[in-house]
PDB file of C-alpha atoms in Angstrom:
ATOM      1  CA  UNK A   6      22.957  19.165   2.099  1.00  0.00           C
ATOM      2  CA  UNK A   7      20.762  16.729   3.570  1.00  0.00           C
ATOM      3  CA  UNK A   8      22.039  14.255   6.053  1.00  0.00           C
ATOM      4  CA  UNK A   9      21.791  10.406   5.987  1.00  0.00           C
ATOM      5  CA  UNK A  10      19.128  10.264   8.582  1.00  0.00           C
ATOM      6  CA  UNK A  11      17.450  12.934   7.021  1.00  0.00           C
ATOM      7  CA  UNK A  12      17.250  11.124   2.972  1.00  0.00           C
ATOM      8  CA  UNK A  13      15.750   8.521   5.420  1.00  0.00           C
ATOM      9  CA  UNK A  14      13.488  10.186   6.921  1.00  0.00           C
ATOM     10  CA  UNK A  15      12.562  11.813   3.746  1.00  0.00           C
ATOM     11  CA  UNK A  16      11.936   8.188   2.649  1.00  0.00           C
ATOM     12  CA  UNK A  17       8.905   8.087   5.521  1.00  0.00           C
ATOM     13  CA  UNK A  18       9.529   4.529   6.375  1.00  0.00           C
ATOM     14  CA  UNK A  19       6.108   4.601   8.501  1.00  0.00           C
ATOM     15  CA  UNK A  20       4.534   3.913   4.883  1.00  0.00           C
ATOM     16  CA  UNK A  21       6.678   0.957   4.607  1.00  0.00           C
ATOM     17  CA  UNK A  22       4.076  -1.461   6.345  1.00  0.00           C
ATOM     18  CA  UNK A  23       2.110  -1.165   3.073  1.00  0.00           C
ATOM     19  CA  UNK A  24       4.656  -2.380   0.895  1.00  0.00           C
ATOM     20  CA  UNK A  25       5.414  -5.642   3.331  1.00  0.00           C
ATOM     21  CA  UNK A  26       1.873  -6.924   3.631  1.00  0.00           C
ATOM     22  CA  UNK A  27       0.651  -7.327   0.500  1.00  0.00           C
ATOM     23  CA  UNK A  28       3.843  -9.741   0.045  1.00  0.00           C
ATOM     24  CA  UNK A  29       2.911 -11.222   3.343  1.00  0.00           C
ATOM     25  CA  UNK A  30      -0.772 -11.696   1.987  1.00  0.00           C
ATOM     26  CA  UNK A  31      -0.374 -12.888  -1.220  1.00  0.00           C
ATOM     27  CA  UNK A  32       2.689 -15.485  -0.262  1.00  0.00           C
ATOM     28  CA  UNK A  33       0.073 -16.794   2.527  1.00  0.00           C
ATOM     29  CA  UNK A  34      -2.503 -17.444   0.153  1.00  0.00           C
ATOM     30  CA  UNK A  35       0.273 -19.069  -2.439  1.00  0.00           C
ATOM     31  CA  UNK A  36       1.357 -21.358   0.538  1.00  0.00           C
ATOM     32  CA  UNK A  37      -2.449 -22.020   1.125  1.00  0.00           C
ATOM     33  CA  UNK A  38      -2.445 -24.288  -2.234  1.00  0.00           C
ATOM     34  CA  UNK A  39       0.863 -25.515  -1.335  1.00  0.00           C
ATOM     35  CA  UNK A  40       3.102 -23.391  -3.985  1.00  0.00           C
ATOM     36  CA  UNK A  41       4.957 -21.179  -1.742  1.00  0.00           C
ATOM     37  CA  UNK A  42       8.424 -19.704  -3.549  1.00  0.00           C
ATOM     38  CA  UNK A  43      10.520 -17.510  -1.115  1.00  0.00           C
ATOM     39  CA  UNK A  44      12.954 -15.878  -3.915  1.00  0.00           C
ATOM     40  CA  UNK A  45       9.755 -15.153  -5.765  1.00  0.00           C
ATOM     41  CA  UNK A  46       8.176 -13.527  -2.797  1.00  0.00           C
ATOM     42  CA  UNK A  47      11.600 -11.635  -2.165  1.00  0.00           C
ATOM     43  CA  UNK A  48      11.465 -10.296  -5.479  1.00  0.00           C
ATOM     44  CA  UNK A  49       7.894  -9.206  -5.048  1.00  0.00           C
ATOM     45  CA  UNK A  50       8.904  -7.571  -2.045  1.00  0.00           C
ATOM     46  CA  UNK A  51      11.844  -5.645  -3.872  1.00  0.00           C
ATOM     47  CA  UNK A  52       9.680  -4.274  -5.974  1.00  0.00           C
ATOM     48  CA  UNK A  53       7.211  -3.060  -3.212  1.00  0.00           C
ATOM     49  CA  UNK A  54       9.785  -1.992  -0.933  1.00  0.00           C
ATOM     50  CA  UNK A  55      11.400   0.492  -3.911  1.00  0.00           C
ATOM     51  CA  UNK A  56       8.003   1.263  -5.600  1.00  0.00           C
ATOM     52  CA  UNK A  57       6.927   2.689  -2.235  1.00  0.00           C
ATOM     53  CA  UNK A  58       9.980   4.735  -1.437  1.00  0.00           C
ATOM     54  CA  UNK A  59      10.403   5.763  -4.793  1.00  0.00           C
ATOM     55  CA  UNK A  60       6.809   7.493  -4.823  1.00  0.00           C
ATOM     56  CA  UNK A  61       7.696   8.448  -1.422  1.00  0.00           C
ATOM     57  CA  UNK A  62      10.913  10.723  -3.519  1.00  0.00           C
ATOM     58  CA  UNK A  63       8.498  11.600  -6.252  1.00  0.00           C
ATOM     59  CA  UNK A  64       6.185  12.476  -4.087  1.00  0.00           C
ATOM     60  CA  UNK A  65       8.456  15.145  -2.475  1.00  0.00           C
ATOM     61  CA  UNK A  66       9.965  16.476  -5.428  1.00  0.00           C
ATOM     62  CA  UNK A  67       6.559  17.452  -7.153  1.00  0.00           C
ATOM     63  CA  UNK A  68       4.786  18.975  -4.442  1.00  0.00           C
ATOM     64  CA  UNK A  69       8.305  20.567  -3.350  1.00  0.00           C
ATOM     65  CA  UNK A  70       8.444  22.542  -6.738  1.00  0.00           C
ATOM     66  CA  UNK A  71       4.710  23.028  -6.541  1.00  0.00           C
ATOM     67  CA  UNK A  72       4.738  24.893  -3.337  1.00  0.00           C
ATOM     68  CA  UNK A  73       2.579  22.806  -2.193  1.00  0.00           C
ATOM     69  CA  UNK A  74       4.753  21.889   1.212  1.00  0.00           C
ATOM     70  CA  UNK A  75       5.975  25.058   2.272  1.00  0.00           C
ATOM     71  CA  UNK A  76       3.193  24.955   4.956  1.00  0.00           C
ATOM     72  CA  UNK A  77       3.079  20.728   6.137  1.00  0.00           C
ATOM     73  CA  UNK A  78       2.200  19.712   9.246  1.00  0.00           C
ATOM     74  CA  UNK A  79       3.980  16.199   9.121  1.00  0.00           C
ATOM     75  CA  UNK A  80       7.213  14.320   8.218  1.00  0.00           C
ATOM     76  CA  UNK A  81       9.826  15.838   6.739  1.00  0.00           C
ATOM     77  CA  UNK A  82      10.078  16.731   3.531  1.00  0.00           C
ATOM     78  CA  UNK A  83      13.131  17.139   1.776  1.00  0.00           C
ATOM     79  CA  UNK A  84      12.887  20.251  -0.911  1.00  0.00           C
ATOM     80  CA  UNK A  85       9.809  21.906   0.801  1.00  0.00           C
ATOM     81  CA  UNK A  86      12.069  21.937   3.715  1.00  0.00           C
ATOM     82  CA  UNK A  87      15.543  23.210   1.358  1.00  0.00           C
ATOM     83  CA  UNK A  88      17.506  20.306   2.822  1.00  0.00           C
ATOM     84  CA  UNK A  89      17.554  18.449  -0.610  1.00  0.00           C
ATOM     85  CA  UNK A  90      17.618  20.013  -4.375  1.00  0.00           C
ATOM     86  CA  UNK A  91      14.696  19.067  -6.400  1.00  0.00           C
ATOM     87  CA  UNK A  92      16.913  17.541  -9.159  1.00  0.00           C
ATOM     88  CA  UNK A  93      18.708  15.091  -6.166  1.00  0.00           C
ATOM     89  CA  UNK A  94      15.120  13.782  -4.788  1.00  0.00           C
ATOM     90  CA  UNK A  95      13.818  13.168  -8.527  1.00  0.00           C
ATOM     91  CA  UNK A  96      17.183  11.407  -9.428  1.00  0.00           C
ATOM     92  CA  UNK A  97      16.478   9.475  -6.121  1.00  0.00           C
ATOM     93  CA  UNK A  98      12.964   8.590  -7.296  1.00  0.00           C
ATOM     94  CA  UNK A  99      14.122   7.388 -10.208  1.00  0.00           C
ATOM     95  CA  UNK A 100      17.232   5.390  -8.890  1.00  0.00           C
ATOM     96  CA  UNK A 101      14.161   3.476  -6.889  1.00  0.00           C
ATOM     97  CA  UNK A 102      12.247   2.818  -9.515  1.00  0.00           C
ATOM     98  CA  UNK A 103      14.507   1.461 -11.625  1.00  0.00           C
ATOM     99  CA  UNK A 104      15.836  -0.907  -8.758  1.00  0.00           C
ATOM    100  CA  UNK A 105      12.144  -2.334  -8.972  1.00  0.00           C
ATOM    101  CA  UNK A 106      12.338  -2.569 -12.524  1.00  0.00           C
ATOM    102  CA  UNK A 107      15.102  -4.839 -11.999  1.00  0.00           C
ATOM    103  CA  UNK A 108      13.309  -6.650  -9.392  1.00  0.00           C
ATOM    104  CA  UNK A 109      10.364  -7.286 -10.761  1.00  0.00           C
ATOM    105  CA  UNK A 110      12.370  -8.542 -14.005  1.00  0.00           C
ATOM    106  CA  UNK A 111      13.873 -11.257 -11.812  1.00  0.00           C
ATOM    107  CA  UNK A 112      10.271 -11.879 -10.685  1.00  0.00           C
ATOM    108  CA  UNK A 113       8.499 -12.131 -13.939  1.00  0.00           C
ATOM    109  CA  UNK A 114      11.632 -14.388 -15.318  1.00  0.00           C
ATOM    110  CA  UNK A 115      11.145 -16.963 -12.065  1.00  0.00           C
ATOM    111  CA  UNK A 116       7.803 -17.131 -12.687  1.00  0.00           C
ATOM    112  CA  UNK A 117       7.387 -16.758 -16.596  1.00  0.00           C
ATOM    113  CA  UNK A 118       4.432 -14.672 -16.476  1.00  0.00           C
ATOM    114  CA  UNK A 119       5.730 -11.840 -19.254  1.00  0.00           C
ATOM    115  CA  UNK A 120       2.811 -10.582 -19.544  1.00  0.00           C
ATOM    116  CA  UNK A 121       3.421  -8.711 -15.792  1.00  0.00           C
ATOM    117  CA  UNK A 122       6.386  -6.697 -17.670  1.00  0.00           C
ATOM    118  CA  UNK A 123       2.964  -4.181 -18.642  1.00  0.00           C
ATOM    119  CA  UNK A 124       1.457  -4.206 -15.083  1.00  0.00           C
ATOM    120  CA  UNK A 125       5.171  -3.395 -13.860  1.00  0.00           C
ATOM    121  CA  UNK A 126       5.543  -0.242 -16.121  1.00  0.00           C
ATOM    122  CA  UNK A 127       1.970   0.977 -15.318  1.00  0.00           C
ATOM    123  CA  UNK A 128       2.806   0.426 -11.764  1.00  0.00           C
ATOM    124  CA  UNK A 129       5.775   3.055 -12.128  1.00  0.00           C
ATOM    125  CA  UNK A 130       3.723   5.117 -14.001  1.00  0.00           C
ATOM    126  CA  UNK A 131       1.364   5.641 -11.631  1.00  0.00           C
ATOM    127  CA  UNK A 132       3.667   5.953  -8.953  1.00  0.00           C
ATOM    128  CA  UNK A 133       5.171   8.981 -11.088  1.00  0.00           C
ATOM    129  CA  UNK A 134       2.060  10.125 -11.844  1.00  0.00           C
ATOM    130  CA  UNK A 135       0.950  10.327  -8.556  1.00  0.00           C
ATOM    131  CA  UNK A 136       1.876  13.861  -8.167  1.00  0.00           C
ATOM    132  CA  UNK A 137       4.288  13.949 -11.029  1.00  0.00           C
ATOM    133  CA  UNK A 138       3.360  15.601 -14.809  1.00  0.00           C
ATOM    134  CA  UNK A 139       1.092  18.172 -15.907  1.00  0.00           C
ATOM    135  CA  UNK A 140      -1.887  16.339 -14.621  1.00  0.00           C
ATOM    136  CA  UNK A 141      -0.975  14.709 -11.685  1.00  0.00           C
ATOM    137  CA  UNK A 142      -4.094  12.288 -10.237  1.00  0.00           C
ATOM    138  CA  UNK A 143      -3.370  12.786  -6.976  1.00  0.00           C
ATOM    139  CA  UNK A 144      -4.373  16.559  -7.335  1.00  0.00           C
ATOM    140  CA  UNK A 145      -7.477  15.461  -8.879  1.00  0.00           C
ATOM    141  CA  UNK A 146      -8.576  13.505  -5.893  1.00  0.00           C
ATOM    142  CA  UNK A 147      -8.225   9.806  -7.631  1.00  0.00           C
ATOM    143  CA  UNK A 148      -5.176   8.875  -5.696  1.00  0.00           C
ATOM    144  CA  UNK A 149      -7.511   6.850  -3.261  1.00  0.00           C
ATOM    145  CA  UNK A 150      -8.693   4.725  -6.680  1.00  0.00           C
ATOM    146  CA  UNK A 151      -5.180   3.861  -7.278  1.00  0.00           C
ATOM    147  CA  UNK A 152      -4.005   3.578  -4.240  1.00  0.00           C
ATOM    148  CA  UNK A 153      -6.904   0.953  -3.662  1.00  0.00           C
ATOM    149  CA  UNK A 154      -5.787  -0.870  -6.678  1.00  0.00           C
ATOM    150  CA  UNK A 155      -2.168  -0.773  -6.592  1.00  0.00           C
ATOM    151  CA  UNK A 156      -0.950  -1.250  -2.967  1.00  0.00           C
ATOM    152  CA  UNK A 157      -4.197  -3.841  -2.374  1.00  0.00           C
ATOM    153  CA  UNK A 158      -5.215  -5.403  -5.631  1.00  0.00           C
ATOM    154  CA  UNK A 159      -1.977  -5.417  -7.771  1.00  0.00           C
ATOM    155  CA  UNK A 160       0.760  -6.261  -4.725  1.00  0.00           C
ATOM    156  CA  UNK A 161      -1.296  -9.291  -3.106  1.00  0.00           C
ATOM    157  CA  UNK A 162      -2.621 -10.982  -6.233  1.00  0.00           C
ATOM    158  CA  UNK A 163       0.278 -10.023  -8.430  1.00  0.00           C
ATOM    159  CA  UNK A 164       2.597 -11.856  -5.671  1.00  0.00           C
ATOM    160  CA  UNK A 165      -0.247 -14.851  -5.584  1.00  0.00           C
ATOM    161  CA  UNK A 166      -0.232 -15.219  -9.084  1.00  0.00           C
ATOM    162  CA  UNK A 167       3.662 -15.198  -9.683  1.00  0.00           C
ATOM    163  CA  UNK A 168       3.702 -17.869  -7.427  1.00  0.00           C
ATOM    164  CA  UNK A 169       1.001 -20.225  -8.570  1.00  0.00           C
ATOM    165  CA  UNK A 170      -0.617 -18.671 -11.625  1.00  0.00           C
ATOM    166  CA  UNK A 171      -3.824 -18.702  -9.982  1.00  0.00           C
ATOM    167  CA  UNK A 172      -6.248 -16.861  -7.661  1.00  0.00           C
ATOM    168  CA  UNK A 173      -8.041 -18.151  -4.895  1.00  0.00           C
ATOM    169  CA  UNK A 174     -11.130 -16.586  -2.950  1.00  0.00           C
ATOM    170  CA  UNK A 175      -8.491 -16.292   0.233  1.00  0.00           C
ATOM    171  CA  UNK A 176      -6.181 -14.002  -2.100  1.00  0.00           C
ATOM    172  CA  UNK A 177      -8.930 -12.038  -3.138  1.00  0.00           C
ATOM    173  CA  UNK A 178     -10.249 -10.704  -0.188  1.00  0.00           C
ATOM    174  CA  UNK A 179      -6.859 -10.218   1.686  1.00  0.00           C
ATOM    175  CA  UNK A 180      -6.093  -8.006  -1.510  1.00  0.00           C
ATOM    176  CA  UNK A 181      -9.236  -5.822  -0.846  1.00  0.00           C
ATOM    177  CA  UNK A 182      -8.627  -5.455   3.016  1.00  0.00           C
ATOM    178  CA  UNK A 183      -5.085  -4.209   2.331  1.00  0.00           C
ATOM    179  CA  UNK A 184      -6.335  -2.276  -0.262  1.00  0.00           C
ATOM    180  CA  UNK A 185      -8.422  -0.529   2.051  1.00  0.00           C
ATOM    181  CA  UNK A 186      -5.935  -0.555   4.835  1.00  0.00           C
ATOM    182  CA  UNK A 187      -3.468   1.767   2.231  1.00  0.00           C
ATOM    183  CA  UNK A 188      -6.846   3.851   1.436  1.00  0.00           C
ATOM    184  CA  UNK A 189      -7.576   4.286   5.042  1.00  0.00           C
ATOM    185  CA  UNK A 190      -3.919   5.436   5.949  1.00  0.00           C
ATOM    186  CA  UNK A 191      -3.883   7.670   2.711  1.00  0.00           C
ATOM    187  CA  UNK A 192      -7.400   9.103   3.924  1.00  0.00           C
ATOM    188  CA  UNK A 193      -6.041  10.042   7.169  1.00  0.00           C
ATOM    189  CA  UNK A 194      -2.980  12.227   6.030  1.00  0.00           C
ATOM    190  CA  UNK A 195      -5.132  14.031   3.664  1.00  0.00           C
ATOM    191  CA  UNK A 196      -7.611  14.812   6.266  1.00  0.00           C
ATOM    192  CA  UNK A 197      -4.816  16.356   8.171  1.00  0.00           C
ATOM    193  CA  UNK A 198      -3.876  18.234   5.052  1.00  0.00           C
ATOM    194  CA  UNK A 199      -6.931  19.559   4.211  1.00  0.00           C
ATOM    195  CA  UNK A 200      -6.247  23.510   5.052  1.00  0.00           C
ATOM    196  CA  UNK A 201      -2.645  22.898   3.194  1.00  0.00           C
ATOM    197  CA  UNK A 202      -3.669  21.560   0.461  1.00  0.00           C
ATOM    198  CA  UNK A 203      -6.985  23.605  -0.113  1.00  0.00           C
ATOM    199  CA  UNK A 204      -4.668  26.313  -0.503  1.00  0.00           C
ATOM    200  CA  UNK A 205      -1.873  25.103  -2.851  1.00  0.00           C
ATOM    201  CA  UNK A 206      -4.615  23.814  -4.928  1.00  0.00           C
ATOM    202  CA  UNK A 207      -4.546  19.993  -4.538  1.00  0.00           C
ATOM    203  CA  UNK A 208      -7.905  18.162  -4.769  1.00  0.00           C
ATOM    204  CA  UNK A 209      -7.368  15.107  -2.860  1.00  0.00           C
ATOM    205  CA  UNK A 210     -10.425  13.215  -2.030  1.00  0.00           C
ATOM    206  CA  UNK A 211     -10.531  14.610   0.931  1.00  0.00           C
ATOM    207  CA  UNK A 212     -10.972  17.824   0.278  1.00  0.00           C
ATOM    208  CA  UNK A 213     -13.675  17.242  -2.397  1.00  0.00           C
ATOM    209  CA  UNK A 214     -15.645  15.166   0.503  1.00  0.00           C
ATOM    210  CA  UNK A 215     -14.584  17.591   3.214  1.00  0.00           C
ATOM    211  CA  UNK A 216     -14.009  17.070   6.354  1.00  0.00           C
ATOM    212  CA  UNK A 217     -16.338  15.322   8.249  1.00  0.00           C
ATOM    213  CA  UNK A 218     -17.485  12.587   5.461  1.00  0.00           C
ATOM    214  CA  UNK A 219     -13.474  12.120   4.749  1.00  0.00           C
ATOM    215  CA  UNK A 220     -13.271  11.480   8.929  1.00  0.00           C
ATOM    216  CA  UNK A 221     -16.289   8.867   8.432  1.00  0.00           C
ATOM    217  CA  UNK A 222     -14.882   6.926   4.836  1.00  0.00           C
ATOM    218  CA  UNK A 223     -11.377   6.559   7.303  1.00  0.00           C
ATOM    219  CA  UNK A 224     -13.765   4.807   9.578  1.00  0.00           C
ATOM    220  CA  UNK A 225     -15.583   2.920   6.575  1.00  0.00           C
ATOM    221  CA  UNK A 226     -12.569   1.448   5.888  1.00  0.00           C
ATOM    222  CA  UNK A 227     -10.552   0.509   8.375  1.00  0.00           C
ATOM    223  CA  UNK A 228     -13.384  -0.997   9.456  1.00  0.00           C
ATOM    224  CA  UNK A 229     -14.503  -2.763   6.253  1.00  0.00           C
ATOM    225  CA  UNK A 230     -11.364  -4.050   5.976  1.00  0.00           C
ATOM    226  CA  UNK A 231     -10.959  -5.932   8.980  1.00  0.00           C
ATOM    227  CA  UNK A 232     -14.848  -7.354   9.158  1.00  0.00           C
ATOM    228  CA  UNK A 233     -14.601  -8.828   4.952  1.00  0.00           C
ATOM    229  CA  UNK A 234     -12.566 -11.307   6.971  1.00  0.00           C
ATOM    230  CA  UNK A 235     -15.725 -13.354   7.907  1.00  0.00           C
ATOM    231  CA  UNK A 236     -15.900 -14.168   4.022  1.00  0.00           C
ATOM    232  CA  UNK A 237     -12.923 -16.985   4.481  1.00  0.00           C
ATOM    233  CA  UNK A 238     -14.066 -18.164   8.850  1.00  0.00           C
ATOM    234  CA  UNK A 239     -16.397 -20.564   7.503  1.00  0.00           C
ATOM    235  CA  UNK A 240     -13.888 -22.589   5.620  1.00  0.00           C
ATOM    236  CA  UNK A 241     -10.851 -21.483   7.776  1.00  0.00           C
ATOM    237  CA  UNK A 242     -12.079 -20.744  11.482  1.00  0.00           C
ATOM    238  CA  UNK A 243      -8.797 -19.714  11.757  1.00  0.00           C
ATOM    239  CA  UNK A 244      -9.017 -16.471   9.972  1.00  0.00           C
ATOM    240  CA  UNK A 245     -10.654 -15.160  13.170  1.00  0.00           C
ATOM    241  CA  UNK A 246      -7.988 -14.791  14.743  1.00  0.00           C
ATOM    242  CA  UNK A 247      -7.901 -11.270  12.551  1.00  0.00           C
ATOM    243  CA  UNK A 248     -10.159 -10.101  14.589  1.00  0.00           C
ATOM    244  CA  UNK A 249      -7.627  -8.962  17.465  1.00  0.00           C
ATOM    245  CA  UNK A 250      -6.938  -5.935  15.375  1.00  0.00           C
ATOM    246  CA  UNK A 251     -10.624  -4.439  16.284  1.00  0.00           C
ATOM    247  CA  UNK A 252      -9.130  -3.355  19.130  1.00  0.00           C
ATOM    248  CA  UNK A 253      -6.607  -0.938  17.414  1.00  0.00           C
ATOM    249  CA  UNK A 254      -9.018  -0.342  14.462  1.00  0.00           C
ATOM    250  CA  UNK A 255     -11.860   0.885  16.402  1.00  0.00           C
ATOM    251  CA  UNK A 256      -9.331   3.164  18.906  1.00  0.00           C
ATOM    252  CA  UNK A 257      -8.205   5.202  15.585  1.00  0.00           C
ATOM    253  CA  UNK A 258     -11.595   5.229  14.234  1.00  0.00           C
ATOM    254  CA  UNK A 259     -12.842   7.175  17.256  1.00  0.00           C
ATOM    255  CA  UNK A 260      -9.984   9.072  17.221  1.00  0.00           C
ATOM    256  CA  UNK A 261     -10.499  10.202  13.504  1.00  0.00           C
ATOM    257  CA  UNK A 262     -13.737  10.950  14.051  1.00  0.00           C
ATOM    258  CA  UNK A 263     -13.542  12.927  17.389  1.00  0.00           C
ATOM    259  CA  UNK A 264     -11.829  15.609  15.118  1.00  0.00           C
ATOM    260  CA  UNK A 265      -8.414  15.026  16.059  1.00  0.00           C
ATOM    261  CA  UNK A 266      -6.248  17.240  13.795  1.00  0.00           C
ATOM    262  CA  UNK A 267      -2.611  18.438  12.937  1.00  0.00           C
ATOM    263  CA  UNK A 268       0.444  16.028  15.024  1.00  0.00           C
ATOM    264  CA  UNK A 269      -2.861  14.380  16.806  1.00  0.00           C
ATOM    265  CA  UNK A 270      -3.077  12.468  13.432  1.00  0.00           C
ATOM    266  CA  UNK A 271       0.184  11.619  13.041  1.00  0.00           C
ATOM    267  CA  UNK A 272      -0.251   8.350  15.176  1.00  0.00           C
ATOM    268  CA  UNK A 273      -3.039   7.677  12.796  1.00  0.00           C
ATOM    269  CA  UNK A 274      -0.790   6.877   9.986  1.00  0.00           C
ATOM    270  CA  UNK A 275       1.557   4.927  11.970  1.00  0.00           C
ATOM    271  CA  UNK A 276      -1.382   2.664  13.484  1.00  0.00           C
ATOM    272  CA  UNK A 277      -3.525   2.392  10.078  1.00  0.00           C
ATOM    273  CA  UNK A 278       0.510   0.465   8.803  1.00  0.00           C
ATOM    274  CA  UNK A 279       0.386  -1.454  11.677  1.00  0.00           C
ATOM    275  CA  UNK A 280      -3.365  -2.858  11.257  1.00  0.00           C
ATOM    276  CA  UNK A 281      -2.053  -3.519   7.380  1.00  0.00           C
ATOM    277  CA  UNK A 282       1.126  -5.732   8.672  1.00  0.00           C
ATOM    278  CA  UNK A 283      -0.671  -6.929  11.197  1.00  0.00           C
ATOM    279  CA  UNK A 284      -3.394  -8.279   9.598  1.00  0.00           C
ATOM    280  CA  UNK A 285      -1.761  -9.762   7.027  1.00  0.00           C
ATOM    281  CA  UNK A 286       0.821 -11.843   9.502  1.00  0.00           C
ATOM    282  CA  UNK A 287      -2.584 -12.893  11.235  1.00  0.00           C
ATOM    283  CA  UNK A 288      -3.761 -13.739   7.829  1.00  0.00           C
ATOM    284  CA  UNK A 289      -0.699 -16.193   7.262  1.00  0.00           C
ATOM    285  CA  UNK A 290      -0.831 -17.544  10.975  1.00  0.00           C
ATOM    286  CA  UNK A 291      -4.346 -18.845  10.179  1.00  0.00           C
ATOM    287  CA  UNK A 292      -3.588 -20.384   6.846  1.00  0.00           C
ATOM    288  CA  UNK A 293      -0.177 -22.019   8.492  1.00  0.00           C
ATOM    289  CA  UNK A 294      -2.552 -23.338  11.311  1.00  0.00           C
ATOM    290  CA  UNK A 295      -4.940 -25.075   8.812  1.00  0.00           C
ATOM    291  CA  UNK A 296      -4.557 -28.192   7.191  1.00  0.00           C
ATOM    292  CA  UNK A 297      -3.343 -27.687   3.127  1.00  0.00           C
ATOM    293  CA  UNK A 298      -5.870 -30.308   2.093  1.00  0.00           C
ATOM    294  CA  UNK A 299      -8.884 -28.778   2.934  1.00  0.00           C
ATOM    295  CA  UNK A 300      -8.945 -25.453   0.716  1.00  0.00           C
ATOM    296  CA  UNK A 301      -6.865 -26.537  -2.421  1.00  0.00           C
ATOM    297  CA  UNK A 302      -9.728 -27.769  -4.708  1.00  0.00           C
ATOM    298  CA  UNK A 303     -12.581 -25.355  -3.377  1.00  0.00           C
ATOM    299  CA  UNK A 304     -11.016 -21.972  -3.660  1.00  0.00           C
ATOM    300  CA  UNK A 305      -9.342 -21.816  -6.939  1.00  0.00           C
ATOM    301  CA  UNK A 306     -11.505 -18.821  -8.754  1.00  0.00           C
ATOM    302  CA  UNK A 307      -9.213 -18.457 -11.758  1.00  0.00           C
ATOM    303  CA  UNK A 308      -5.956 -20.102 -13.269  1.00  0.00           C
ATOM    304  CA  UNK A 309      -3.457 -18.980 -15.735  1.00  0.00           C
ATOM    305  CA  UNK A 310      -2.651 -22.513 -16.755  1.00  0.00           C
TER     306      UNK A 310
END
């Protein structure tokens, strides 16, 4: 029987960084045209918070009773390791998911946008679907695509958009960089699974680009990321003050790409969340530092109203 400290450490709680700032992102950029709503952005953050633990359980359970973490170097995992039956990590999967289901009910009430009950189911979907089913994307190397569009795109305009019912340039582009914050952290634990999971079969992206292009798209985009920042500077100086993360950024991007493998990557993972929370509480700082007035008018791209 697994311990308590051990179901939470099964829960890898390093990922949780990507779960807090696209709801620190998108409830910047809401607060930016002057419609900020805390139990909205709670909410939003519910569902995050168990949407990424509960793929976190899935996760477990499907490459458990694949095989396909017998041989991991990494966190631990609870049935590759035997600590956990495979039936008690799926029910704990599912208990998640269904506590985000009832958060992001609340959410979509609050805000009366019904239409995000559909973008809610697909969201557990693919968080099943991950590694879960007969055809499971993640094995087919597309978990980067939804990755991208899930933990970046979905989470920081979703939480915009319950909020105002609009989107705004600012929104946009923070969506993108975390999107390719959550790509760059995903990148990096595949390339340290690469010998693993070339031989249980899994196709991650990774392994299709192999080694040394995956090492250089990690750099791509943690880099990218940080730089699409200069987009928003000339209307918001303040947004520069993003660029404190290079420092971090560019240290794991050398890293990466002097071949570190194995535990060396580890750190990796643990830095690439960081640069995501970061950047996204340097995000906010620069829209709280700027006066309300100036952006309201000029950045609205698109309205549900």
């Amino acid at each position: 029987m697994a311990t308590v400290a051990q179901w939470i450490q099964g829960a890898r709680l390093r990922t949780l960084p990507l779960a807090v700032a696209p709801i620190i992102a998108g409830s910047a950029a809401a607060y930016e045209v002057g419609e900020l709503h805390h139990w909205r952005a709670l909410l939003a953050f519910l569902v995050a918070f168990f949407l990424q633990v509960g793929v976190n359980y899935a996760n477990d359970y499907s490459d458990g009773i694949r095989g396909t973490d017998e041989v991991r170097v990494g966190p631990l995992r609870l049935v590759g390791s035997g600590l956990a039956s495979p039936r008690s990590v799926k029910m704990a999967a599912f208990v998640c998911f269904g506590l985000a289901m009832l958060a992001g009910l609340g959410l979509v009430y609050l805000s009366q946008q019904w239409w995000f009950l559909a973008i809610g189911a697909s969201a557990v979907l693919a968080a099943w679907g991950y590694t879960g089913g007969k055809y499971p994307y993640g094995y087919m190397g597309l978990g980067d695509v939804f990755v991208f569009i899930y933990f970046g795109l979905v989470a920081t305009l979703g939480t915009m958009f319950t909020q105002t019912a609009q989107l705004t340039l600012t929104s946009i582009v923070l969506a993108v960089s975390i999107g390719l914050f959550s790509c760059g952290l995903l990148m990096a634990n595949n390339v340290r699974d690469i010998p693993t999971d070339i031989d249980a079969g899994k196709r991650t992206l990774a392994v299709r680009l192999g080694d040394t292009i995956s090492r250089r798209t990690y750099a791509a985009e943690m880099m990218l990321g940080l730089g699409l920042i200069v987009v928003l500077v000339p209307n918001n100086p303040w947004f520069a003050l993003v660029f404190i993360l290079i420092g971090p950024v560019l240290h794991s991007s050398i890293t990466v790409l002097s071949g570190a493998r194995g535990l060396a990557l580890i750190p990796i993972l643990k830095q690439a969340g960081f640069v995501a929370l970061a950047y996204s509480l340097l995000a906010a700082l620069a829209v709280a530092l700027a006066p309300l007035d100036v952006f309201t008018e000029q950045i609205s791209v698109f309205t549900g109203y």
